[in-house]
Amino acid sequence: MSTTTPGTSVPAAPRNALDRFFKITERGSSIGAEVRGGLVTFFAMSYIIVLNPLIIGTAQDGTGQFLGGGDGPNLAMVAATTALVAGLMSILMGVVANFPLALAAGLGLNAAVAFSIAALPDMTWADAMGIVVLEGILILILVLTGFRQAVFQAVPMELKTAISVGIGLFVAFVGLVNAGLVRIPASQSTPVELGIGGSLGAWPLLVFLVGVFLAVILMTRRVKGAILIAIVSSTVLAVIVEAITHVGARTADNAGGWSLNVPALPDAVVAAPDFALLGQFSLFGSISKIGVVAVVLLVFSLMVADFFDTMGTMVAVGGEAGLLDTNGNPPRTKQILIVDSVAAIAGGAGSVSSNTSYVESSAGVGDGARTGLASVVTGVAFLLATFLSPLIEMVPSEAATPALVVVGFLMFQQITGIDWKNFEVAIPAFLTVILMPFAYSITVGIGAGVVSFVVLKIAVGKIRKVHPMMWVATVLFAIYFLTEPIKGLLGL
């Protein structure tokens, strides 16, 4: 994408060195738009600073120890290091790949590390994080050899479009669930329900709805920074509502409470961070605990999720930003994947689980981000958050998640790019789109689309039209989907 001066076809000249380095004008953006977009992305994904410690910081390893080696959780230490690694990796993505994609500890991946790896008998947190580092090294090798890009480029254009649409639905669903507008009913009579018992009678839900409608109205009126304005305004409203009503945190006995953070003015603005977790990993310690075969399977399961999750995310973000080429590939694909691989290694080395690209970056893109400068801004915000955690804890999910719902709509618009009358691509696209939110996994959606695409091509006698890399991807996904039975057969 490029901008031109009126009446000519000559691209507008860069305004300064920053503009030239990040190609801001060339991509039709501005420094102001990049800063706003970067901040929106930060607020949309800042929940990970609180949520990652709750997942990996409260779980015990196979020896009964908590992360950091203590007898009890140290959530502040995990939060500080989570923000530090996310900040550094997001800045690296911006500078090296010049792409508006931010990174942080991966949800799902962190749960797998905490509950499926670290919890194994005799396994320590250092051993578990060593497995994460090994997975990152393997992913990096696949990028440097060109294998990862080859698989990505072999995916048909319409499946790439379906990935973007599916991620849009996934993002919107994440926003609705995190805000509590959609939740599992207490009776469990249905998988999900609206609000609390089908009712919206809770102050936090009102704040969420105000945020959604404010963002939608501002966007419709073409107001710059609409999403960021909605997040800040919703946070202010949440603080006021909590001060008056004293709703409190959402618990089993207080279903109408705030999710993640209770909005309130902090007692202090700055808190000193503790980075003692850095370097607390054992690269091969797990082998003596569970054996080589088990380690290989664990590395493989993490690798497949990381491998395809990021590919889908960068397509979705690139599509929303208008940065994809005619084959659906973003610019500097190799650099994006290299940084993402390094982030996996960094996450394990920092003992905060594998870091990966965040689909919430699409929130910043929705507010104007088009270059790596936005990722740098997000990264700097994460670094500041290591000191300013009291301010971050003011923002409840109900104030941040309206951005995800709005961005989900923007990404869903790409659905018109799929030929729904051609069942050979329409059915794999459909499975890709619906299984991302229904299975709550981007990887599962991509896997279902890839496998069904190959199966249908075989069924209609077009086996020769299947790209060799699609066969490789199908085999990888088949092993991924059957990991548990395979473990059972091997007695692991």
Tab-separated table of C-alpha atoms in Angstrom:
chain	number	residue	atom	x	y	z
A	1	MET	CA	0.000	0.000	0.000
A	2	SER	CA	1.244	3.501	-0.710
A	3	THR	CA	-0.107	6.980	-0.682
A	4	THR	CA	0.171	9.433	-3.564
A	5	THR	CA	-0.037	13.149	-3.862
A	6	PRO	CA	-3.184	14.505	-5.552
A	7	GLY	CA	-3.129	14.232	-9.303
A	8	THR	CA	0.066	12.144	-9.513
A	9	SER	CA	1.126	8.525	-9.179
A	10	VAL	CA	4.313	9.330	-7.296
A	11	PRO	CA	4.395	7.971	-3.712
A	12	ALA	CA	4.420	10.651	-1.033
A	13	ALA	CA	7.931	11.366	0.244
A	14	PRO	CA	8.842	10.282	3.798
A	15	ARG	CA	8.686	13.152	6.278
A	16	ASN	CA	11.671	12.129	8.424
A	17	ALA	CA	14.025	9.258	9.286
A	18	LEU	CA	11.411	7.543	11.463
A	19	ASP	CA	8.901	7.745	8.642
A	20	ARG	CA	11.470	6.393	6.190
A	21	PHE	CA	12.552	3.484	8.402
A	22	PHE	CA	9.030	2.258	9.167
A	23	LYS	CA	7.543	3.275	5.779
A	24	ILE	CA	4.759	5.090	7.594
A	25	THR	CA	3.686	7.427	4.801
A	26	GLU	CA	4.205	4.716	2.197
A	27	ARG	CA	1.648	2.545	3.994
A	28	GLY	CA	-0.842	5.367	4.291
A	29	SER	CA	-0.397	5.914	8.020
A	30	SER	CA	0.950	8.579	10.359
A	31	ILE	CA	3.023	8.640	13.524
A	32	GLY	CA	-0.068	9.578	15.522
A	33	ALA	CA	-2.026	6.652	14.108
A	34	GLU	CA	0.829	4.254	14.886
A	35	VAL	CA	1.096	5.477	18.480
A	36	ARG	CA	-2.664	5.165	18.992
A	37	GLY	CA	-2.737	1.753	17.377
A	38	GLY	CA	0.168	0.540	19.488
A	39	LEU	CA	-1.531	1.670	22.684
A	40	VAL	CA	-4.821	0.067	21.661
A	41	THR	CA	-3.008	-3.227	21.051
A	42	PHE	CA	-1.339	-2.947	24.447
A	43	PHE	CA	-4.610	-2.384	26.279
A	44	ALA	CA	-6.276	-5.174	24.309
A	45	MET	CA	-3.614	-7.700	25.361
A	46	SER	CA	-2.423	-6.263	28.683
A	47	TYR	CA	-4.608	-8.821	30.450
A	48	ILE	CA	-1.767	-11.296	29.913
A	49	ILE	CA	0.273	-9.465	32.578
A	50	VAL	CA	-2.345	-10.527	35.116
A	51	LEU	CA	-3.555	-13.764	33.539
A	52	ASN	CA	-0.199	-15.438	32.842
A	53	PRO	CA	0.808	-15.314	36.533
A	54	LEU	CA	-2.583	-16.770	37.486
A	55	ILE	CA	-1.986	-19.717	35.144
A	56	ILE	CA	1.689	-20.552	35.554
A	57	GLY	CA	2.324	-18.743	38.843
A	58	THR	CA	-0.294	-20.629	40.869
A	59	ALA	CA	0.502	-24.144	39.601
A	60	GLN	CA	2.973	-26.468	41.279
A	61	ASP	CA	5.543	-28.479	39.364
A	62	GLY	CA	6.153	-32.198	39.792
A	63	THR	CA	8.204	-31.551	42.927
A	64	GLY	CA	5.553	-29.386	44.584
A	65	GLN	CA	7.350	-26.095	43.970
A	66	PHE	CA	5.879	-22.924	42.500
A	67	LEU	CA	7.487	-20.983	39.644
A	68	GLY	CA	10.575	-19.265	41.010
A	69	GLY	CA	11.333	-22.069	43.467
A	70	GLY	CA	9.199	-20.945	46.383
A	71	ASP	CA	6.666	-22.785	48.528
A	72	GLY	CA	4.021	-20.253	47.544
A	73	PRO	CA	3.095	-18.227	44.435
A	74	ASN	CA	5.043	-15.072	43.580
A	75	LEU	CA	2.637	-13.470	41.117
A	76	ALA	CA	4.381	-10.086	41.063
A	77	MET	CA	7.629	-11.653	39.882
A	78	VAL	CA	5.859	-13.625	37.130
A	79	ALA	CA	3.912	-10.522	36.058
A	80	ALA	CA	7.040	-8.363	35.830
A	81	THR	CA	8.933	-10.889	33.710
A	82	THR	CA	5.868	-11.547	31.547
A	83	ALA	CA	5.699	-7.827	30.728
A	84	LEU	CA	9.481	-7.585	30.213
A	85	VAL	CA	9.711	-10.410	27.660
A	86	ALA	CA	6.546	-9.234	25.876
A	87	GLY	CA	7.954	-5.726	25.635
A	88	LEU	CA	11.321	-6.755	24.256
A	89	MET	CA	9.856	-9.190	21.718
A	90	SER	CA	7.219	-6.706	20.508
A	91	ILE	CA	9.915	-4.086	19.960
A	92	LEU	CA	12.014	-6.660	18.107
A	93	MET	CA	9.058	-7.472	15.842
A	94	GLY	CA	8.555	-3.800	15.060
A	95	VAL	CA	12.195	-3.074	14.292
A	96	VAL	CA	13.142	-6.283	12.444
A	97	ALA	CA	9.910	-7.140	10.607
A	98	ASN	CA	8.227	-3.706	10.464
A	99	PHE	CA	4.857	-5.350	11.009
A	100	PRO	CA	2.093	-4.244	13.446
A	101	LEU	CA	2.199	-7.493	15.420
A	102	ALA	CA	2.828	-7.648	19.158
A	103	LEU	CA	3.904	-10.692	21.160
A	104	ALA	CA	3.458	-12.035	24.681
A	105	ALA	CA	3.127	-15.309	26.567
A	106	GLY	CA	0.761	-17.503	24.562
A	107	LEU	CA	-2.560	-18.475	26.086
A	108	GLY	CA	-3.125	-22.190	25.746
A	109	LEU	CA	0.600	-22.722	25.471
A	110	ASN	CA	1.082	-21.483	29.036
A	111	ALA	CA	-1.699	-23.771	30.278
A	112	ALA	CA	-0.099	-26.730	28.484
A	113	VAL	CA	3.243	-25.930	30.107
A	114	ALA	CA	1.701	-25.530	33.564
A	115	PHE	CA	-0.701	-28.459	33.657
A	116	SER	CA	0.640	-30.969	31.101
A	117	ILE	CA	4.413	-30.546	31.365
A	118	ALA	CA	5.539	-28.973	34.643
A	119	ALA	CA	3.074	-31.094	36.628
A	120	LEU	CA	4.604	-34.401	35.453
A	121	PRO	CA	6.215	-36.464	38.249
A	122	ASP	CA	9.657	-35.169	39.267
A	123	MET	CA	9.499	-32.448	36.593
A	124	THR	CA	10.684	-29.010	37.737
A	125	TRP	CA	9.690	-25.634	36.342
A	126	ALA	CA	13.244	-25.276	34.995
A	127	ASP	CA	12.859	-28.591	33.130
A	128	ALA	CA	9.487	-27.518	31.694
A	129	MET	CA	10.838	-24.184	30.511
A	130	GLY	CA	13.756	-26.034	28.921
A	131	ILE	CA	11.217	-27.909	26.769
A	132	VAL	CA	9.782	-24.546	25.701
A	133	VAL	CA	13.267	-23.364	24.690
A	134	LEU	CA	13.821	-26.567	22.696
A	135	GLU	CA	10.515	-26.021	20.897
A	136	GLY	CA	11.528	-22.464	20.034
A	137	ILE	CA	14.892	-23.605	18.695
A	138	LEU	CA	13.186	-26.203	16.497
A	139	ILE	CA	10.735	-23.621	15.149
A	140	LEU	CA	13.632	-21.244	14.413
A	141	ILE	CA	15.453	-23.966	12.476
A	142	LEU	CA	12.317	-24.613	10.406
A	143	VAL	CA	12.117	-20.899	9.589
A	144	LEU	CA	15.786	-20.538	8.676
A	145	THR	CA	15.586	-23.575	6.379
A	146	GLY	CA	12.531	-22.109	4.649
A	147	PHE	CA	10.238	-24.997	5.657
A	148	ARG	CA	7.808	-22.893	7.679
A	149	GLN	CA	7.389	-20.326	4.904
A	150	ALA	CA	6.944	-23.101	2.322
A	151	VAL	CA	4.078	-24.634	4.279
A	152	PHE	CA	2.487	-21.236	4.735
A	153	GLN	CA	2.705	-20.336	1.048
A	154	ALA	CA	1.223	-23.710	0.059
A	155	VAL	CA	-2.054	-22.938	1.838
A	156	PRO	CA	-4.687	-21.906	-0.749
A	157	MET	CA	-5.724	-18.257	-0.774
A	158	GLU	CA	-9.334	-18.985	0.198
A	159	LEU	CA	-8.201	-20.997	3.209
A	160	LYS	CA	-6.027	-18.045	4.250
A	161	THR	CA	-9.113	-15.847	3.962
A	162	ALA	CA	-11.083	-18.333	6.058
A	163	ILE	CA	-8.329	-18.220	8.675
A	164	SER	CA	-8.735	-14.434	8.924
A	165	VAL	CA	-12.516	-14.711	9.188
A	166	GLY	CA	-12.290	-17.491	11.761
A	167	ILE	CA	-9.843	-15.517	13.856
A	168	GLY	CA	-12.261	-12.585	13.674
A	169	LEU	CA	-15.011	-14.738	15.182
A	170	PHE	CA	-12.527	-16.143	17.694
A	171	VAL	CA	-11.427	-12.671	18.769
A	172	ALA	CA	-15.025	-11.493	19.137
A	173	PHE	CA	-15.907	-14.609	21.147
A	174	VAL	CA	-12.895	-14.083	23.417
A	175	GLY	CA	-14.088	-10.527	24.009
A	176	LEU	CA	-17.645	-11.626	24.822
A	177	VAL	CA	-16.468	-14.379	27.172
A	178	ASN	CA	-13.876	-12.269	28.971
A	179	ALA	CA	-16.455	-9.540	29.494
A	180	GLY	CA	-18.971	-12.060	30.835
A	181	LEU	CA	-21.621	-11.229	28.254
A	182	VAL	CA	-21.375	-14.862	27.200
A	183	ARG	CA	-20.600	-17.424	29.880
A	184	ILE	CA	-21.139	-21.014	30.988
A	185	PRO	CA	-24.450	-21.204	32.887
A	186	ALA	CA	-24.359	-22.329	36.505
A	187	SER	CA	-26.866	-25.077	35.678
A	188	GLN	CA	-24.727	-26.203	32.706
A	189	SER	CA	-28.006	-26.883	30.894
A	190	THR	CA	-26.520	-25.273	27.771
A	191	PRO	CA	-22.877	-24.776	26.708
A	192	VAL	CA	-23.150	-20.986	27.074
A	193	GLU	CA	-25.763	-18.354	27.859
A	194	LEU	CA	-26.268	-14.598	27.734
A	195	GLY	CA	-24.970	-12.815	30.820
A	196	ILE	CA	-26.143	-14.198	34.146
A	197	GLY	CA	-29.028	-16.595	33.712
A	198	GLY	CA	-29.920	-14.930	30.420
A	199	SER	CA	-29.953	-11.467	32.011
A	200	LEU	CA	-27.686	-8.431	31.600
A	201	GLY	CA	-28.398	-7.203	35.104
A	202	ALA	CA	-24.850	-6.432	36.244
A	203	TRP	CA	-22.937	-3.154	36.320
A	204	PRO	CA	-19.778	-4.554	34.644
A	205	LEU	CA	-21.876	-5.772	31.703
A	206	LEU	CA	-23.335	-2.273	31.364
A	207	VAL	CA	-19.805	-0.834	31.200
A	208	PHE	CA	-18.908	-3.381	28.524
A	209	LEU	CA	-21.961	-2.514	26.414
A	210	VAL	CA	-21.253	1.195	26.754
A	211	GLY	CA	-17.714	0.542	25.545
A	212	VAL	CA	-18.909	-1.473	22.540
A	213	PHE	CA	-21.493	1.090	21.460
A	214	LEU	CA	-19.101	3.993	22.031
A	215	ALA	CA	-16.449	2.324	19.855
A	216	VAL	CA	-19.004	1.486	17.144
A	217	ILE	CA	-20.479	4.984	17.103
A	218	LEU	CA	-17.076	6.680	16.988
A	219	MET	CA	-15.893	4.368	14.214
A	220	THR	CA	-19.067	4.972	12.220
A	221	ARG	CA	-18.470	8.706	12.566
A	222	ARG	CA	-14.845	8.209	11.427
A	223	VAL	CA	-13.354	9.507	14.686
A	224	LYS	CA	-9.605	8.833	14.897
A	225	GLY	CA	-8.586	6.737	17.876
A	226	ALA	CA	-12.130	5.427	18.340
A	227	ILE	CA	-11.088	2.165	19.987
A	228	LEU	CA	-8.554	3.780	22.334
A	229	ILE	CA	-11.113	6.428	23.320
A	230	ALA	CA	-13.606	3.666	24.076
A	231	ILE	CA	-11.127	1.760	26.268
A	232	VAL	CA	-10.093	4.840	28.272
A	233	SER	CA	-13.683	6.078	28.616
A	234	SER	CA	-14.911	2.657	29.714
A	235	THR	CA	-12.139	2.428	32.298
A	236	VAL	CA	-13.073	5.809	33.762
A	237	LEU	CA	-16.733	4.766	33.836
A	238	ALA	CA	-15.785	1.471	35.494
A	239	VAL	CA	-13.833	3.255	38.239
A	240	ILE	CA	-16.805	5.537	38.910
A	241	VAL	CA	-19.292	2.649	38.933
A	242	GLU	CA	-17.141	0.613	41.320
A	243	ALA	CA	-16.656	3.592	43.658
A	244	ILE	CA	-20.443	4.012	43.883
A	245	THR	CA	-21.702	0.421	43.801
A	246	HIS	CA	-18.782	-1.575	45.298
A	247	VAL	CA	-19.447	-4.476	42.953
A	248	GLY	CA	-16.167	-6.263	43.680
A	249	ALA	CA	-14.443	-9.057	41.817
A	250	ARG	CA	-16.287	-11.773	39.936
A	251	THR	CA	-16.371	-14.968	42.005
A	252	ALA	CA	-18.564	-18.046	42.306
A	253	ASP	CA	-20.653	-16.146	44.860
A	254	ASN	CA	-20.540	-12.840	42.960
A	255	ALA	CA	-21.331	-13.642	39.338
A	256	GLY	CA	-21.975	-9.971	38.569
A	257	GLY	CA	-18.510	-8.814	39.620
A	258	TRP	CA	-15.622	-7.455	37.573
A	259	SER	CA	-13.466	-9.828	35.544
A	260	LEU	CA	-9.674	-9.906	35.955
A	261	ASN	CA	-9.261	-6.488	37.642
A	262	VAL	CA	-11.463	-4.487	40.007
A	263	PRO	CA	-11.320	-0.885	38.711
A	264	ALA	CA	-10.121	1.520	41.379
A	265	LEU	CA	-7.642	4.353	41.716
A	266	PRO	CA	-4.328	2.793	42.827
A	267	ASP	CA	-2.563	3.674	46.067
A	268	ALA	CA	0.702	3.979	44.148
A	269	VAL	CA	1.601	4.493	40.518
A	270	VAL	CA	5.047	2.851	40.464
A	271	ALA	CA	6.142	-0.561	41.773
A	272	ALA	CA	9.686	-1.985	41.561
A	273	PRO	CA	9.815	-5.111	39.328
A	274	ASP	CA	11.530	-8.408	40.204
A	275	PHE	CA	13.199	-10.188	37.251
A	276	ALA	CA	14.674	-13.133	39.171
A	277	LEU	CA	12.987	-15.636	36.828
A	278	LEU	CA	15.291	-14.771	33.924
A	279	GLY	CA	17.489	-17.698	32.932
A	280	GLN	CA	15.807	-20.216	35.221
A	281	PHE	CA	15.573	-23.089	32.730
A	282	SER	CA	17.240	-26.448	32.175
A	283	LEU	CA	17.605	-27.262	28.481
A	284	PHE	CA	17.906	-31.061	28.776
A	285	GLY	CA	16.865	-31.665	32.378
A	286	SER	CA	13.511	-33.117	31.334
A	287	ILE	CA	15.121	-36.036	29.464
A	288	SER	CA	16.325	-37.695	32.657
A	289	LYS	CA	12.851	-37.258	34.182
A	290	ILE	CA	10.517	-38.542	31.451
A	291	GLY	CA	12.750	-39.909	28.681
A	292	VAL	CA	13.658	-38.788	25.167
A	293	VAL	CA	10.469	-40.031	23.444
A	294	ALA	CA	8.161	-38.212	25.848
A	295	VAL	CA	10.200	-35.016	25.499
A	296	VAL	CA	9.992	-35.258	21.690
A	297	LEU	CA	6.189	-35.622	21.820
A	298	LEU	CA	5.833	-32.659	24.188
A	299	VAL	CA	8.091	-30.498	22.020
A	300	PHE	CA	6.119	-31.550	18.937
A	301	SER	CA	2.724	-30.701	20.483
A	302	LEU	CA	3.937	-27.227	21.452
A	303	MET	CA	5.592	-26.778	18.061
A	304	VAL	CA	2.470	-27.527	15.998
A	305	ALA	CA	0.384	-25.066	18.009
A	306	ASP	CA	3.077	-22.387	17.674
A	307	PHE	CA	3.816	-23.240	14.033
A	308	PHE	CA	0.324	-22.694	12.652
A	309	ASP	CA	-1.091	-20.268	15.231
A	310	THR	CA	1.323	-17.526	14.240
A	311	MET	CA	0.830	-18.148	10.530
A	312	GLY	CA	-2.906	-17.629	10.941
A	313	THR	CA	-2.441	-14.580	13.137
A	314	MET	CA	-0.094	-12.751	10.779
A	315	VAL	CA	-2.464	-13.383	7.863
A	316	ALA	CA	-5.409	-12.058	9.856
A	317	VAL	CA	-3.559	-8.948	11.031
A	318	GLY	CA	-2.006	-8.353	7.610
A	319	GLY	CA	-5.386	-8.719	5.915
A	320	GLU	CA	-7.018	-6.236	8.271
A	321	ALA	CA	-4.151	-3.789	7.645
A	322	GLY	CA	-4.303	-4.247	3.864
A	323	LEU	CA	-0.689	-5.450	3.797
A	324	LEU	CA	-1.093	-8.827	2.062
A	325	ASP	CA	0.084	-9.451	-1.487
A	326	THR	CA	-2.032	-11.125	-4.179
A	327	ASN	CA	-1.196	-14.563	-2.754
A	328	GLY	CA	-2.254	-13.578	0.759
A	329	ASN	CA	1.288	-13.257	2.120
A	330	PRO	CA	2.367	-10.389	4.401
A	331	PRO	CA	5.564	-8.404	3.717
A	332	ARG	CA	8.800	-9.662	5.306
A	333	THR	CA	7.209	-13.007	6.171
A	334	LYS	CA	10.536	-14.616	7.022
A	335	GLN	CA	11.469	-11.834	9.440
A	336	ILE	CA	8.060	-12.077	11.144
A	337	LEU	CA	8.489	-15.813	11.636
A	338	ILE	CA	12.090	-15.466	12.822
A	339	VAL	CA	11.119	-12.987	15.528
A	340	ASP	CA	8.180	-15.167	16.549
A	341	SER	CA	10.543	-18.155	16.870
A	342	VAL	CA	13.041	-16.150	18.909
A	343	ALA	CA	10.127	-15.085	21.126
A	344	ALA	CA	9.336	-18.720	21.896
A	345	ILE	CA	12.941	-19.213	22.996
A	346	ALA	CA	12.903	-15.973	25.001
A	347	GLY	CA	9.694	-16.950	26.766
A	348	GLY	CA	11.202	-20.225	27.922
A	349	ALA	CA	14.497	-18.585	28.877
A	350	GLY	CA	12.533	-16.007	30.867
A	351	SER	CA	10.497	-18.760	32.589
A	352	VAL	CA	7.177	-17.224	31.502
A	353	SER	CA	6.260	-19.804	28.809
A	354	SER	CA	6.488	-19.512	25.028
A	355	ASN	CA	5.859	-16.031	23.668
A	356	THR	CA	3.925	-15.829	20.433
A	357	SER	CA	2.194	-13.344	18.132
A	358	TYR	CA	-1.087	-11.993	19.477
A	359	VAL	CA	-4.232	-11.748	17.412
A	360	GLU	CA	-5.227	-8.811	19.634
A	361	SER	CA	-2.793	-6.832	17.470
A	362	SER	CA	-5.728	-6.569	15.100
A	363	ALA	CA	-7.302	-4.165	17.598
A	364	GLY	CA	-4.453	-1.726	16.985
A	365	VAL	CA	-4.707	-2.271	13.243
A	366	GLY	CA	-8.402	-1.524	13.495
A	367	ASP	CA	-7.459	1.819	15.014
A	368	GLY	CA	-4.981	2.711	12.257
A	369	ALA	CA	-1.708	0.831	12.898
A	370	ARG	CA	0.048	-0.226	9.690
A	371	THR	CA	3.755	-0.474	10.554
A	372	GLY	CA	6.216	-1.851	13.059
A	373	LEU	CA	6.212	1.460	14.913
A	374	ALA	CA	2.929	0.386	16.503
A	375	SER	CA	4.629	-2.790	17.787
A	376	VAL	CA	7.446	-0.693	19.208
A	377	VAL	CA	4.893	1.478	21.026
A	378	THR	CA	3.178	-1.640	22.379
A	379	GLY	CA	6.537	-2.996	23.482
A	380	VAL	CA	7.499	0.217	25.264
A	381	ALA	CA	4.110	0.176	27.023
A	382	PHE	CA	4.842	-3.371	28.230
A	383	LEU	CA	8.254	-2.287	29.524
A	384	LEU	CA	6.670	0.626	31.373
A	385	ALA	CA	4.091	-1.801	32.735
A	386	THR	CA	6.860	-3.599	34.624
A	387	PHE	CA	7.010	-0.442	36.766
A	388	LEU	CA	3.437	0.799	36.335
A	389	SER	CA	1.538	-2.368	37.178
A	390	PRO	CA	-0.845	-0.488	39.547
A	391	LEU	CA	-2.164	1.534	36.595
A	392	ILE	CA	-2.623	-1.571	34.435
A	393	GLU	CA	-4.621	-3.180	37.204
A	394	MET	CA	-7.187	-0.358	36.918
A	395	VAL	CA	-8.464	-1.725	33.604
A	396	PRO	CA	-11.056	-4.505	33.935
A	397	SER	CA	-11.803	-6.907	31.112
A	398	GLU	CA	-15.135	-5.195	30.603
A	399	ALA	CA	-13.347	-1.985	29.574
A	400	ALA	CA	-10.723	-3.571	27.283
A	401	THR	CA	-12.722	-6.287	25.512
A	402	PRO	CA	-15.085	-4.022	23.505
A	403	ALA	CA	-12.070	-3.533	21.202
A	404	LEU	CA	-11.975	-7.260	20.477
A	405	VAL	CA	-15.660	-7.413	19.556
A	406	VAL	CA	-15.371	-4.468	17.174
A	407	VAL	CA	-12.213	-5.846	15.565
A	408	GLY	CA	-13.899	-9.229	15.191
A	409	PHE	CA	-16.531	-7.534	13.047
A	410	LEU	CA	-13.887	-5.817	10.918
A	411	MET	CA	-12.084	-9.098	10.266
A	412	PHE	CA	-15.303	-10.981	9.557
A	413	GLN	CA	-15.959	-8.711	6.576
A	414	GLN	CA	-13.340	-10.667	4.606
A	415	ILE	CA	-15.819	-13.562	4.366
A	416	THR	CA	-16.925	-12.259	0.958
A	417	GLY	CA	-13.563	-13.396	-0.429
A	418	ILE	CA	-14.578	-17.074	-0.203
A	419	ASP	CA	-16.412	-18.825	-3.049
A	420	TRP	CA	-19.166	-20.539	-1.053
A	421	LYS	CA	-20.523	-22.326	-4.144
A	422	ASN	CA	-17.284	-24.274	-4.616
A	423	PHE	CA	-17.604	-26.987	-1.980
A	424	GLU	CA	-13.983	-28.093	-2.406
A	425	VAL	CA	-12.843	-24.905	-0.705
A	426	ALA	CA	-16.086	-23.765	0.947
A	427	ILE	CA	-16.386	-26.749	3.300
A	428	PRO	CA	-12.752	-26.551	4.554
A	429	ALA	CA	-13.244	-22.777	4.890
A	430	PHE	CA	-16.452	-23.313	6.870
A	431	LEU	CA	-14.769	-25.776	9.243
A	432	THR	CA	-11.863	-23.377	9.701
A	433	VAL	CA	-14.188	-20.495	10.535
A	434	ILE	CA	-16.503	-22.278	12.983
A	435	LEU	CA	-13.989	-24.442	14.849
A	436	MET	CA	-11.756	-21.560	15.916
A	437	PRO	CA	-14.379	-20.095	18.275
A	438	PHE	CA	-16.199	-23.390	18.977
A	439	ALA	CA	-13.001	-25.263	19.921
A	440	TYR	CA	-11.460	-22.075	21.343
A	441	SER	CA	-8.304	-22.714	19.334
A	442	ILE	CA	-6.848	-21.099	16.228
A	443	THR	CA	-4.679	-24.167	15.654
A	444	VAL	CA	-7.657	-26.546	15.661
A	445	GLY	CA	-9.468	-24.387	13.092
A	446	ILE	CA	-6.481	-24.301	10.763
A	447	GLY	CA	-5.940	-28.029	11.186
A	448	ALA	CA	-9.554	-28.864	10.381
A	449	GLY	CA	-9.384	-26.710	7.261
A	450	VAL	CA	-6.114	-28.200	6.011
A	451	VAL	CA	-7.084	-31.846	6.639
A	452	SER	CA	-10.579	-31.499	5.151
A	453	PHE	CA	-9.175	-29.683	2.097
A	454	VAL	CA	-6.810	-32.571	1.350
A	455	VAL	CA	-9.483	-35.215	2.020
A	456	LEU	CA	-11.939	-33.531	-0.365
A	457	LYS	CA	-9.313	-33.208	-3.102
A	458	ILE	CA	-8.649	-36.941	-2.807
A	459	ALA	CA	-12.385	-37.702	-2.838
A	460	VAL	CA	-13.033	-35.761	-6.070
A	461	GLY	CA	-10.009	-37.205	-7.852
A	462	LYS	CA	-7.835	-34.100	-7.736
A	463	ILE	CA	-5.030	-35.559	-5.652
A	464	ARG	CA	-2.375	-34.143	-7.988
A	465	LYS	CA	-3.573	-30.623	-7.237
A	466	VAL	CA	-2.628	-30.972	-3.579
A	467	HIS	CA	0.622	-29.122	-2.890
A	468	PRO	CA	3.297	-31.400	-1.337
A	469	MET	CA	3.521	-29.091	1.676
A	470	MET	CA	-0.211	-29.515	2.264
A	471	TRP	CA	0.449	-33.243	2.626
A	472	VAL	CA	3.152	-32.488	5.173
A	473	ALA	CA	0.808	-30.154	7.069
A	474	THR	CA	-1.944	-32.797	7.034
A	475	VAL	CA	0.372	-35.403	8.550
A	476	LEU	CA	1.522	-32.933	11.218
A	477	PHE	CA	-2.050	-32.102	12.149
A	478	ALA	CA	-3.065	-35.766	12.203
A	479	ILE	CA	-0.294	-36.468	14.718
A	480	TYR	CA	-1.265	-33.350	16.667
A	481	PHE	CA	-4.931	-34.352	16.901
A	482	LEU	CA	-3.965	-37.901	17.937
A	483	THR	CA	-1.214	-36.980	20.416
A	484	GLU	CA	-3.001	-38.422	23.449
A	485	PRO	CA	-3.789	-41.811	21.816
A	486	ILE	CA	-0.181	-41.969	20.606
A	487	LYS	CA	1.041	-41.311	24.150
A	488	GLY	CA	-1.252	-44.072	25.356
A	489	LEU	CA	0.115	-46.564	22.838
A	490	LEU	CA	3.654	-45.690	23.909
A	491	GLY	CA	2.735	-45.951	27.582
A	492	LEU	CA	3.557	-42.301	28.309
